[in-house]
Tab-separated table of C-alpha atoms in Angstrom:
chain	number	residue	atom	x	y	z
V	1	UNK	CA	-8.305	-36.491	-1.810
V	2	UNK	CA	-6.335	-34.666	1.472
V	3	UNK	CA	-8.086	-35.069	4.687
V	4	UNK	CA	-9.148	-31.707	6.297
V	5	UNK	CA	-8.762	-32.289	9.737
V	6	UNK	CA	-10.807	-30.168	11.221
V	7	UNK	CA	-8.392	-27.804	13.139
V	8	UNK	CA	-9.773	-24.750	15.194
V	9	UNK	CA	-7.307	-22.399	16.905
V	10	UNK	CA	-7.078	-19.057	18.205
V	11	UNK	CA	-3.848	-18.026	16.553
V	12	UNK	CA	-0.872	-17.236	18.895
V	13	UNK	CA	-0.181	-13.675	18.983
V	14	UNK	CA	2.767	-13.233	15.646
V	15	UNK	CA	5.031	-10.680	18.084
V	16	UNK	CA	5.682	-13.943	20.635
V	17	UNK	CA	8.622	-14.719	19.009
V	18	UNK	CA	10.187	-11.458	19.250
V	19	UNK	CA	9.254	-10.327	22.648
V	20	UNK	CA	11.960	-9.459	24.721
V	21	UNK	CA	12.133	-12.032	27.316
V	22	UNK	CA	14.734	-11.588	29.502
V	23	UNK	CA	11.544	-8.315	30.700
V	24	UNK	CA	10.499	-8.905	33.781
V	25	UNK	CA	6.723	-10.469	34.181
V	26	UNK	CA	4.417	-7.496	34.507
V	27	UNK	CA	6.468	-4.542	34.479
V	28	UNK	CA	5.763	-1.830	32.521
V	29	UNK	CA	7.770	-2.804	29.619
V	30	UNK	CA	7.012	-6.666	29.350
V	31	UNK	CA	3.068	-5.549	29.876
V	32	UNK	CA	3.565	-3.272	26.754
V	33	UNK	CA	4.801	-5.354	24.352
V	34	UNK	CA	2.046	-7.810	25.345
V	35	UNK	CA	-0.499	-5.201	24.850
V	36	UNK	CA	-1.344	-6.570	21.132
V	37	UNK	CA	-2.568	-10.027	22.286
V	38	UNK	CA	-6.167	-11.229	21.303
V	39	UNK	CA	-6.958	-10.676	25.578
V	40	UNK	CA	-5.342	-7.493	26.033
V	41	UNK	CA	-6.017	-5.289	23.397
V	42	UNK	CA	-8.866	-3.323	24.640
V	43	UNK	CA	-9.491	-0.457	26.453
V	44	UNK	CA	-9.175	-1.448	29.684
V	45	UNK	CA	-5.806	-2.698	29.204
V	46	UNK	CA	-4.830	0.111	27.289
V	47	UNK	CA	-6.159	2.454	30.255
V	48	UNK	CA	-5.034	0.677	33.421
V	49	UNK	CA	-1.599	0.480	31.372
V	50	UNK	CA	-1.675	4.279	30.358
V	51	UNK	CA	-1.748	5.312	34.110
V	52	UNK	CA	1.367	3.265	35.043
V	53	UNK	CA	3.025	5.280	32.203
V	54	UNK	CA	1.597	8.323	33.101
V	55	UNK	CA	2.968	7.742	36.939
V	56	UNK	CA	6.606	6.400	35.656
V	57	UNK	CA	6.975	9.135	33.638
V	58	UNK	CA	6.353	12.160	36.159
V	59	UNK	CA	9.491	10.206	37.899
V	60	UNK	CA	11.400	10.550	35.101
V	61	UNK	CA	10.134	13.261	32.287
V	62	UNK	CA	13.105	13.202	30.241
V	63	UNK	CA	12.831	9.166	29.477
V	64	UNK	CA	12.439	9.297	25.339
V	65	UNK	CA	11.478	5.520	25.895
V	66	UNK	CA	8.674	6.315	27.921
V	67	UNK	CA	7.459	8.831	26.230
V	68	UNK	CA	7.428	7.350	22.816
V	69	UNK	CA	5.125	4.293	25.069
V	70	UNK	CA	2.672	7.046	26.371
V	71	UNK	CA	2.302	8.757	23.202
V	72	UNK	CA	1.501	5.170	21.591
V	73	UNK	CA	-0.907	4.133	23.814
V	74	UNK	CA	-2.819	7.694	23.591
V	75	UNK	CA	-3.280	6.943	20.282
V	76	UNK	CA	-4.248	3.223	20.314
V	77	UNK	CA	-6.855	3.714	22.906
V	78	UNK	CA	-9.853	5.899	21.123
V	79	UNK	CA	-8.092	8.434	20.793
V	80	UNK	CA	-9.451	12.063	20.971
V	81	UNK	CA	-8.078	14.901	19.336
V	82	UNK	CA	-6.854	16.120	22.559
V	83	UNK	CA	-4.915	12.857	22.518
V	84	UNK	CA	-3.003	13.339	19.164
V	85	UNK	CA	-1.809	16.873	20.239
V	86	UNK	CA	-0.347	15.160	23.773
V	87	UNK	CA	1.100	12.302	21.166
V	88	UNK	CA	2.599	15.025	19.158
V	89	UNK	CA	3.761	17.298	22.381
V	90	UNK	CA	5.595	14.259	24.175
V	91	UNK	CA	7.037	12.956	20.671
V	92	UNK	CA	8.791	16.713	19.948
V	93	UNK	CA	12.331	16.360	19.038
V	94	UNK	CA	12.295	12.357	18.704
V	95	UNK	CA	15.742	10.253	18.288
V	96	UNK	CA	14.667	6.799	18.796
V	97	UNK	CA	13.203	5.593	15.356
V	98	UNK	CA	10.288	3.799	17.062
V	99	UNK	CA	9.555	7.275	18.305
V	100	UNK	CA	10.590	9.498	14.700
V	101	UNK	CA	8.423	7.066	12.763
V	102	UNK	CA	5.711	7.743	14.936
V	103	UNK	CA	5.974	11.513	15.105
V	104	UNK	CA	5.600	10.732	11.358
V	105	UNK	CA	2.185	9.441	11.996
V	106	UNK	CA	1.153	12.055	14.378
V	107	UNK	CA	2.002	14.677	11.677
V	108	UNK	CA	-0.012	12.671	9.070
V	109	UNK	CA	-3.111	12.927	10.922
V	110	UNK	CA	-2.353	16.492	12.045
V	111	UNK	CA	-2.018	17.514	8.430
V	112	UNK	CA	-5.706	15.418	8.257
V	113	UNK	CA	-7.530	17.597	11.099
V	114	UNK	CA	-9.105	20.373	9.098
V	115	UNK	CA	-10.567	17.933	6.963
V	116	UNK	CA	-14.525	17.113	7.210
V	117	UNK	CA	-15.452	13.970	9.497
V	118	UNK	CA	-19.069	14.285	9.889
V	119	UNK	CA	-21.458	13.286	6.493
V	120	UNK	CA	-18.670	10.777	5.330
V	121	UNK	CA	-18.889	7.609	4.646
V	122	UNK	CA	-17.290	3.839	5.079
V	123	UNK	CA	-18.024	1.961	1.505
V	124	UNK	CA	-16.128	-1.167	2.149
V	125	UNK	CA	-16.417	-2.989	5.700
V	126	UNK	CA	-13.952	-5.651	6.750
V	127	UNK	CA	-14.966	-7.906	9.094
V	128	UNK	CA	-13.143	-10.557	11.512
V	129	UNK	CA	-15.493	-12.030	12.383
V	130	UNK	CA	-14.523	-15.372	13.535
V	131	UNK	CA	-11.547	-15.585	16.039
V	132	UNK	CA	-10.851	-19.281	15.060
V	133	UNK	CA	-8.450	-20.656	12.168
V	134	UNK	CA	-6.662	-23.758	10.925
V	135	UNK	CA	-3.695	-22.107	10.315
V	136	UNK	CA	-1.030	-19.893	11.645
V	137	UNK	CA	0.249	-18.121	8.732
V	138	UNK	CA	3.832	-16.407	9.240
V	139	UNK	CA	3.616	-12.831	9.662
V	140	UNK	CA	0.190	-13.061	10.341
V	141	UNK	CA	-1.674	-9.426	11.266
V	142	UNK	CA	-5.098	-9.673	11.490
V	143	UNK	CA	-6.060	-8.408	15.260
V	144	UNK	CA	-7.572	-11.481	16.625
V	145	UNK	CA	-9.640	-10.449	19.713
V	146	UNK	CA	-10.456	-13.025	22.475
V	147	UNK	CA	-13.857	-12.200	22.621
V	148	UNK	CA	-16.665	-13.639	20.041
V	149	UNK	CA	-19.971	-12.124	19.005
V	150	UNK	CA	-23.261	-14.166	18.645
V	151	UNK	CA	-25.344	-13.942	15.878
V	152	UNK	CA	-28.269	-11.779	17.629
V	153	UNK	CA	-24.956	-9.134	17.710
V	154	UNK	CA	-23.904	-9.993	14.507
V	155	UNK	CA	-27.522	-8.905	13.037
V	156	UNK	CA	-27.136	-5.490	14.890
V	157	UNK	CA	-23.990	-4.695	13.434
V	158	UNK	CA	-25.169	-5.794	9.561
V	159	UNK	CA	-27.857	-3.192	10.659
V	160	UNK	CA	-26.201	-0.740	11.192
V	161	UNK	CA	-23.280	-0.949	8.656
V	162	UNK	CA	-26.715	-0.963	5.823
V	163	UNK	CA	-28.485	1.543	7.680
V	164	UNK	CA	-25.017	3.998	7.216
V	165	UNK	CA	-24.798	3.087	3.460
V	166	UNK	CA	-21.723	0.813	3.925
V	167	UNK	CA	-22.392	-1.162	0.212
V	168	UNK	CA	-19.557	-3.456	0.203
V	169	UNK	CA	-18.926	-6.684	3.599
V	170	UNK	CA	-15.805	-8.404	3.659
V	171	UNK	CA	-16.508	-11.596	6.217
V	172	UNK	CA	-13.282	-12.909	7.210
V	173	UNK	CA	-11.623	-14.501	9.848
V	174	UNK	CA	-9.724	-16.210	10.922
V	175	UNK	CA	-12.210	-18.672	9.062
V	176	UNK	CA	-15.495	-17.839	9.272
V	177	UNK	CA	-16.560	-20.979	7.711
V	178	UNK	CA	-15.778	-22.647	11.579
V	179	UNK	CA	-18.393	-20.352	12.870
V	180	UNK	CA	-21.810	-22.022	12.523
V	181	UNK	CA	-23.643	-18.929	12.330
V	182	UNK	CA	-22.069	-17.476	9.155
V	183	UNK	CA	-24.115	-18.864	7.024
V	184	UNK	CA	-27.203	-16.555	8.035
V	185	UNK	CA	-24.890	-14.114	8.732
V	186	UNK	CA	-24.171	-13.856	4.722
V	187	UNK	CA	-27.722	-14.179	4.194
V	188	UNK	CA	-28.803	-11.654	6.617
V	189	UNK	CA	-26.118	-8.996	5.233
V	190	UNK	CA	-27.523	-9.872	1.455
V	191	UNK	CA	-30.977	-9.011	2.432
V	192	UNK	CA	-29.800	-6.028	4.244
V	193	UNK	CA	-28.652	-4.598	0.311
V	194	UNK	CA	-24.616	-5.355	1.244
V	195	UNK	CA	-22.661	-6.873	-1.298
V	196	UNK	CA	-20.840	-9.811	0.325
V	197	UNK	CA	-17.516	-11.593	-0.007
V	198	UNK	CA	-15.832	-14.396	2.072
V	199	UNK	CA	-12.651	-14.403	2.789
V	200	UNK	CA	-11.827	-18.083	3.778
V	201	UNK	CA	-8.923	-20.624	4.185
V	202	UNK	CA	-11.499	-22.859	1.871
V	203	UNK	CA	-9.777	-25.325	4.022
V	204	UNK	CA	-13.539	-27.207	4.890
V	205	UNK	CA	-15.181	-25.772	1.450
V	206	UNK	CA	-17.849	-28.363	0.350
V	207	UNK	CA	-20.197	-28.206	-2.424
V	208	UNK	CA	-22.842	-27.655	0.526
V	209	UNK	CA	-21.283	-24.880	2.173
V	210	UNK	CA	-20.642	-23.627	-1.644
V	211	UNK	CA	-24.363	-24.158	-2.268
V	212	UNK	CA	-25.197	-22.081	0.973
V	213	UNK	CA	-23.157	-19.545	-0.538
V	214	UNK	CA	-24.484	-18.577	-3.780
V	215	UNK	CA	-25.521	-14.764	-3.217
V	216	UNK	CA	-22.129	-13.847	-2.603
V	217	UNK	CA	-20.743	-11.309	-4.731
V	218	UNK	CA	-17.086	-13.117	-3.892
V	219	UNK	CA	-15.391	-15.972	-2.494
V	220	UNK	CA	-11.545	-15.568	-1.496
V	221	UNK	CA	-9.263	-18.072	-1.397
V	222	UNK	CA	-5.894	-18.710	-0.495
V	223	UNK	CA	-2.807	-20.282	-2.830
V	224	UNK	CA	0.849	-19.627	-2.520
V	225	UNK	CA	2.695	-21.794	-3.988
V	226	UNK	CA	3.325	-24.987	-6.639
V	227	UNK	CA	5.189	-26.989	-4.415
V	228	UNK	CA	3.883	-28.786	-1.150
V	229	UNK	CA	6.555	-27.104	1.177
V	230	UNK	CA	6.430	-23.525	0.437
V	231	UNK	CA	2.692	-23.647	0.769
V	232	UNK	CA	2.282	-25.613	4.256
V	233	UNK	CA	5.543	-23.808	5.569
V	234	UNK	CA	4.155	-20.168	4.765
V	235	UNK	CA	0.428	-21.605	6.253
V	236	UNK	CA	1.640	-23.409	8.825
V	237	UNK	CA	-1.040	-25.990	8.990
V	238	UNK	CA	-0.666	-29.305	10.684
V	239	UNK	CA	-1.956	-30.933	7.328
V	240	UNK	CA	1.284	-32.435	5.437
V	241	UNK	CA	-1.564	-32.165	2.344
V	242	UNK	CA	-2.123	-28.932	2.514
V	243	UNK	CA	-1.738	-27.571	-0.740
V	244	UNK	CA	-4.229	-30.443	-2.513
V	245	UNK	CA	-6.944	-29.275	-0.030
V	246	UNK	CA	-6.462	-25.817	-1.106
V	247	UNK	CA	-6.321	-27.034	-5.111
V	248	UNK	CA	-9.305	-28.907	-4.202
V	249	UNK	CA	-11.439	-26.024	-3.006
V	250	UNK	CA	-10.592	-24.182	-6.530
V	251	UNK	CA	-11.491	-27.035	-8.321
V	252	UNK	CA	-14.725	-27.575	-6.360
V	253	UNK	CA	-15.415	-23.991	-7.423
V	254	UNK	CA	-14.475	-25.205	-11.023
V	255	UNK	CA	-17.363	-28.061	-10.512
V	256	UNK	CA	-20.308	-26.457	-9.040
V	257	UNK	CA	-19.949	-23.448	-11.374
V	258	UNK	CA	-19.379	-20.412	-8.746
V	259	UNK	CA	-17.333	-18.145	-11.485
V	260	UNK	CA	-16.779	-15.705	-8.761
V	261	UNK	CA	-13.923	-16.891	-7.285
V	262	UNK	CA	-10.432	-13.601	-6.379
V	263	UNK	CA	-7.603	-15.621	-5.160
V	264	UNK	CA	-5.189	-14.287	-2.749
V	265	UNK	CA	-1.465	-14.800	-2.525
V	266	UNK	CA	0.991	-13.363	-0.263
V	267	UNK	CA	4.584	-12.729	-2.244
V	268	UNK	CA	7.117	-13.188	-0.503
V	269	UNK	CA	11.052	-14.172	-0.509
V	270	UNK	CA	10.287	-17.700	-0.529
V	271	UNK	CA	8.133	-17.741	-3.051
V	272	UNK	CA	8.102	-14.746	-5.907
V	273	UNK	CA	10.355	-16.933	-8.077
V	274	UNK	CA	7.068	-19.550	-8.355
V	275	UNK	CA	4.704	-16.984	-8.908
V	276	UNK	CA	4.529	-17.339	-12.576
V	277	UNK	CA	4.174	-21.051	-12.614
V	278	UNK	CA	1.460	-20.341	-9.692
V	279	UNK	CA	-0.127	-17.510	-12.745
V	280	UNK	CA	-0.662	-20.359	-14.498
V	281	UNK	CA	-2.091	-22.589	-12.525
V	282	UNK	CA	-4.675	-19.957	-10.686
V	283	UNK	CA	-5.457	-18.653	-14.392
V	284	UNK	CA	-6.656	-22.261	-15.873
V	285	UNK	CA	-9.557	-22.098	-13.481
V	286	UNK	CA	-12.864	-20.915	-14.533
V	287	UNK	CA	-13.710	-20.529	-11.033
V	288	UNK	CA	-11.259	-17.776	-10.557
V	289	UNK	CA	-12.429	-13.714	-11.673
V	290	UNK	CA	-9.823	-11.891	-9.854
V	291	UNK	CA	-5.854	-12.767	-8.671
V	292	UNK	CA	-4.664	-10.247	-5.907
V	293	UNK	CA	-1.010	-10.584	-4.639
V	294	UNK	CA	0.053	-9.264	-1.432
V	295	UNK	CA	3.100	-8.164	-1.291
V	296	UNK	CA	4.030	-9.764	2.279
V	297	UNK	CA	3.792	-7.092	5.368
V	298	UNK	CA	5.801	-7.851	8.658
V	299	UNK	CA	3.958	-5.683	10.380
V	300	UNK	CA	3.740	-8.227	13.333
V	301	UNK	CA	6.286	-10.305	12.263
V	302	UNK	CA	9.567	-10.876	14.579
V	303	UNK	CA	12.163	-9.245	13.271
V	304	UNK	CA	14.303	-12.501	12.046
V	305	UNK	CA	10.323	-13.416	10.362
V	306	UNK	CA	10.893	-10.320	8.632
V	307	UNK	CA	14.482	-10.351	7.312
V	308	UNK	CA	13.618	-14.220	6.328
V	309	UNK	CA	10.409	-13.107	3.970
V	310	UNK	CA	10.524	-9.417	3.438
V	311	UNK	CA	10.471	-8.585	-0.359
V	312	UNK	CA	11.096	-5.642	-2.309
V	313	UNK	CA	7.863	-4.365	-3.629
V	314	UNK	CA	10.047	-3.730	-7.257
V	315	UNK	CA	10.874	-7.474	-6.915
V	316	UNK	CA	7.462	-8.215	-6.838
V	317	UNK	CA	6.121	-5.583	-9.673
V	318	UNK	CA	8.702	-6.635	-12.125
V	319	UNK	CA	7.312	-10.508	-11.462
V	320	UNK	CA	3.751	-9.390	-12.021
V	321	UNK	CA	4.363	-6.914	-15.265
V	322	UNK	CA	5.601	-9.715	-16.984
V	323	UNK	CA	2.547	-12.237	-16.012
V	324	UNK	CA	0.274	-9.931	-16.957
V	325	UNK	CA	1.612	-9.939	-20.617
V	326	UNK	CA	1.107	-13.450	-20.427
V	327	UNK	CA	-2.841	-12.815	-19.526
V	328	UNK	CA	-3.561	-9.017	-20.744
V	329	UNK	CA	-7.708	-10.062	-19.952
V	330	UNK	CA	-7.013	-11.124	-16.594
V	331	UNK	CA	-8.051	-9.312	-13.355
V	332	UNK	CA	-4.843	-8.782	-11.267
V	333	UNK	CA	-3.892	-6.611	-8.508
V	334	UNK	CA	-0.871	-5.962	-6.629
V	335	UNK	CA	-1.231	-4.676	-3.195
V	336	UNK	CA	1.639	-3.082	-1.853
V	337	UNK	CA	2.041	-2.558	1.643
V	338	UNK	CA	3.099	0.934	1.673
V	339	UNK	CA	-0.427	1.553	0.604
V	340	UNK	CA	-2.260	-0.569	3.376
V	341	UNK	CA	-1.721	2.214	5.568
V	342	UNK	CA	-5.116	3.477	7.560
V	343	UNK	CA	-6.791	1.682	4.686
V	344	UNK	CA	-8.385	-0.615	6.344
V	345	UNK	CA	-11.797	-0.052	8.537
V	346	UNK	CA	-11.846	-3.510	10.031
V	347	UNK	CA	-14.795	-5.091	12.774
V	348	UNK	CA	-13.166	-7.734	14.880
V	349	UNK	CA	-14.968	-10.560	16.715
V	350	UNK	CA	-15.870	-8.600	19.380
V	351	UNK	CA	-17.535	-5.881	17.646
V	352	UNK	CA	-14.128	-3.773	18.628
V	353	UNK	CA	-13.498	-1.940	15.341
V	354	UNK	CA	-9.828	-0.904	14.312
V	355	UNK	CA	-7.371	0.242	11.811
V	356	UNK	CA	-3.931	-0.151	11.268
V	357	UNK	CA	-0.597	1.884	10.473
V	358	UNK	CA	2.226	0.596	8.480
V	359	UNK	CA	4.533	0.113	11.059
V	360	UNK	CA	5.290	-2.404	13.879
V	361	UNK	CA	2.289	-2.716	16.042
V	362	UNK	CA	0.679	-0.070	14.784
V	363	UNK	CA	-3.293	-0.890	15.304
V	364	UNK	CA	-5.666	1.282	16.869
V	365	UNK	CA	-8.674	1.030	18.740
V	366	UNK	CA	-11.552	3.470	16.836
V	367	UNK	CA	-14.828	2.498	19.067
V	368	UNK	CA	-16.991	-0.736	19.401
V	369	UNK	CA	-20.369	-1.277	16.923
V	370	UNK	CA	-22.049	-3.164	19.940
V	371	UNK	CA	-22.281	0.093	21.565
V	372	UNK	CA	-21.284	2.873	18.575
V	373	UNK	CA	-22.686	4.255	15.945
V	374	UNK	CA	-20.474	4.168	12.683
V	375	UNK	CA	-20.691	7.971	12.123
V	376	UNK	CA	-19.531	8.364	15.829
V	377	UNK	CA	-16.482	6.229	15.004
V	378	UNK	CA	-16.027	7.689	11.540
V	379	UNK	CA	-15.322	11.520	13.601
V	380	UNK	CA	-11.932	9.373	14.693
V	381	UNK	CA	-9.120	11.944	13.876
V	382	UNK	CA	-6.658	8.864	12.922
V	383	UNK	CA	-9.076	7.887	10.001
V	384	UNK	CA	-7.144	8.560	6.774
V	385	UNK	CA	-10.580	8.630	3.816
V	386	UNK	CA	-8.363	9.124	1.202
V	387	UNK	CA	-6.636	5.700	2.116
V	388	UNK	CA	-9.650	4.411	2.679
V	389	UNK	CA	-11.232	4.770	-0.506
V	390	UNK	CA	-8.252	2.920	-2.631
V	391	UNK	CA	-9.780	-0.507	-1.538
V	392	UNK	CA	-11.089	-2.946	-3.851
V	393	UNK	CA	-14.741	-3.521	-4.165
V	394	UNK	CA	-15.816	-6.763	-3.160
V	395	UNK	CA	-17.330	-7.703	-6.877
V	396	UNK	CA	-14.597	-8.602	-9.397
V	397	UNK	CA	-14.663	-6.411	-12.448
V	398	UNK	CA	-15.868	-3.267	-10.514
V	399	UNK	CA	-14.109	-0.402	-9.189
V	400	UNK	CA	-15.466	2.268	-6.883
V	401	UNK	CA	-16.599	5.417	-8.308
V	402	UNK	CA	-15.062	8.141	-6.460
V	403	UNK	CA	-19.010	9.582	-5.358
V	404	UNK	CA	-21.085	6.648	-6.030
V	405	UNK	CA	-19.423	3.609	-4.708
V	406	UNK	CA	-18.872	0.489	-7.120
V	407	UNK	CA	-19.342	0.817	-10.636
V	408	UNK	CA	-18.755	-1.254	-13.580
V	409	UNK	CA	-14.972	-0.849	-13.982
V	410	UNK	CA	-11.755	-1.904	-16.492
V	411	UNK	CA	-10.322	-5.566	-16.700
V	412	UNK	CA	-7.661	-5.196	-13.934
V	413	UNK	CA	-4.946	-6.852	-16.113
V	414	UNK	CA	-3.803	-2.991	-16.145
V	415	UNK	CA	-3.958	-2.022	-12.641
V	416	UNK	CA	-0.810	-1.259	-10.835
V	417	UNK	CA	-0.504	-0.617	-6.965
V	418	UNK	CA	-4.204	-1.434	-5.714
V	419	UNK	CA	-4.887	-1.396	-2.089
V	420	UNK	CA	-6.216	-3.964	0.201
V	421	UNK	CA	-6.657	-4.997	3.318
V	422	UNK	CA	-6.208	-8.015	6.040
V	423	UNK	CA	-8.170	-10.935	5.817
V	424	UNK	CA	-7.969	-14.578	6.390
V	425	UNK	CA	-6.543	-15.319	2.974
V	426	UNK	CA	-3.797	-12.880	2.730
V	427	UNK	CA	-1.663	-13.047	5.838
């Protein structure tokens, strides 16, 4: 057996090893590409950092570099419709391809304005809600967030999210099996009508916490790799045994009899060429309903991070076509990253709620469920629903009816392209 060691940290931020540090401390361009770290992204960051933009600017209008930094930060920061139509005015006529590929977004949600944003709704919910992890998996984009609800707050949000007609929770993390409270918090969002899944490292899985977690509709877990190295170098746990723990949890699965197990992997450079050996292993396990790859996403990543895993996404399809004429029966999804774009409507651990853009550093602030409502948040002009509804539903062997919500659906085996989000087992 590997020994857990019972490891709880607050990830370091992924863009640390990229920053430009030769920026001096707290100007205005070493404070913004800090701006994504679990203590600074929130509104009053974003604000008191908007104004020194705002004030650097009127010095010097013509400065592309500040104005693609302005126009960012109007759009990260709740932004209004006002806001995009600033973003779009001070990103007219773009050269620097930080500030073209943003224009790109502006026009996206621009082209997205006329559409209806009151009466919708948010099916699928993912959650962060745990701020602590044992690993530090490379590339790594979930939004941590310093802060870290209790479980009184926790109940208000499950409230709320039922109350809209949200129908399908995604608990992740981090790992939100280190955070005592999640076991009620599963129970509480069960009673509440929500169908649940866990997204965990399984990394301290024991048939007791499995017992405690029999109403859930899913239970993610991580694998990446055959071999020892790949798996602990991509995870980057301090645990040398790291791949038999994470063996173990599918086998304990196996044992206890929870057949609802969707196992995430993240493709990437260093590992596509195991994936079909991997196939085989995940597919021997009775625990296991669904396999979703994740075609690895720098989206936080330094750049040498990305050059060093980045894979093309017809690298990975071609690897996956012919696995799934090895197991035509078996549930498997690919989820690119070019479709991970807005898709995600994600809750962090301090009730901040945000969604993401393909791009570098592309996350944005939508509102805060300790003190919003979700329709409030859903009028957000930077929601994309059409994105939004390609997720997968939380219940293997569903999909989501395009009016209804889940509904019995297809074997996967056949399903090309499907869309998912963040969570702890897919960095």
């Amino acid at each position: 057996m590997s020994t857990r060691q019972h490891v709880e940290i607050l990830p370091p931020h992924p863009l640390r090893a990229g920053y430009d540090r030769s920026l001096e401390r707290g100007s205005i361009a070493d404070d913004f590409q800090r701006r994504l770290e679990p203590g600074n992204f929130t509104p009053g960051y974003l604000d008191a950092l908007t104004v020194r933009v705002e004030q650097a600017l009127r010095q010097q209008p013509s400065d592309e570099t500040m104005r693609w930094r302005l126009a960012f930060l109007l759009l990260q920061n709740n932004a209004t419709a006002a806001a995009v139509e600033r973003a779009g005015e001070l990103l007219a006529g773009a050269t620097l391809p930080q500030a073209v590929r943003l224009a790109h977004l502006v026009a996206g949600i621009r082209g997205r304005a006329e559409l209806p944003r009151t009466g919708r709704r948010v099916r699928r919910v993912n959650w962060s809600i745990n701020n602590r992890c044992p690993m530090s998996c490379q590339g790594c984009y979930n939004p941590f967030a310093a802060e870290q609800i209790d479980l009184a707050q926790a109940d208000r949000i499950i409230g709320k999210l039922a109350a809209h007609g949200t129908t399908d929770l995604v608990l992740a993390g981090g790992d939100p099996l280190l955070w005592p409270p999640i076991f009620d918090v599963v129970d509480h969002a069960i009673d509440a009508g929500l169908k649940v899944g866990l997204d965990t490292t399984g990394y301290t899985l024991t048939a007791e916490k499995l017992a405690r977690l029999r109403g859930l509709s899913s239970l993610r877990l991580p694998l990446d790799a055959v071999t020892a190295d790949v798996q602990r170098a991509f995870r980057r746990s301090p645990d040398d045994r790291l791949l038999d723990a994470l063996l173990e949890s599918l086998a304990l699965c196996d044992a206890e009899g929870f057949d609802r197990v969707r196992v995430h992997t993240v493709a990437s450079a260093e590992n596509l060429h195991q994936l079909p050996e991997l196939a085989a292993e995940i597919m021997s396990h009775p625990s296991v309903a669904q396999w979703v790859v994740f075609q690895w996403w720098g989206r936080r990543a330094s750049p040498a991070t990305v050059r060093r895993l980045g894979v093309a996404v017809e690298d990975v399809r071609a690897v996956l076509a012919a696995i799934r004429r090895d197991f035509p029966d078996r549930e498997i999804h690919l989820a690119e990253s070019s479709e991970r774009e807005l898709l995600n409507w994600m809750i962090q651990s301090s009730g901040q709620v945000v969604t993401f853009g393909s791009g570098p550093e592309e996350e944005f602030i939508l509102g805060n469920l300790l003190t919003d409502e979700v329709e409030e948040i859903l009028t957000h002009p930077i929601l994309d629903f059409e994105a939004m509804s390609r997720g997968i539903p939380v219940t293997p062997g569903t999909v989501f009816d395009p009016a209804e919500g889940p509904a019995e659906g297809p074997s996967a085996g056949s399903v090309e392209g499907s869309a998912e989000g963040p969570a702890a087992g897919s960095r």
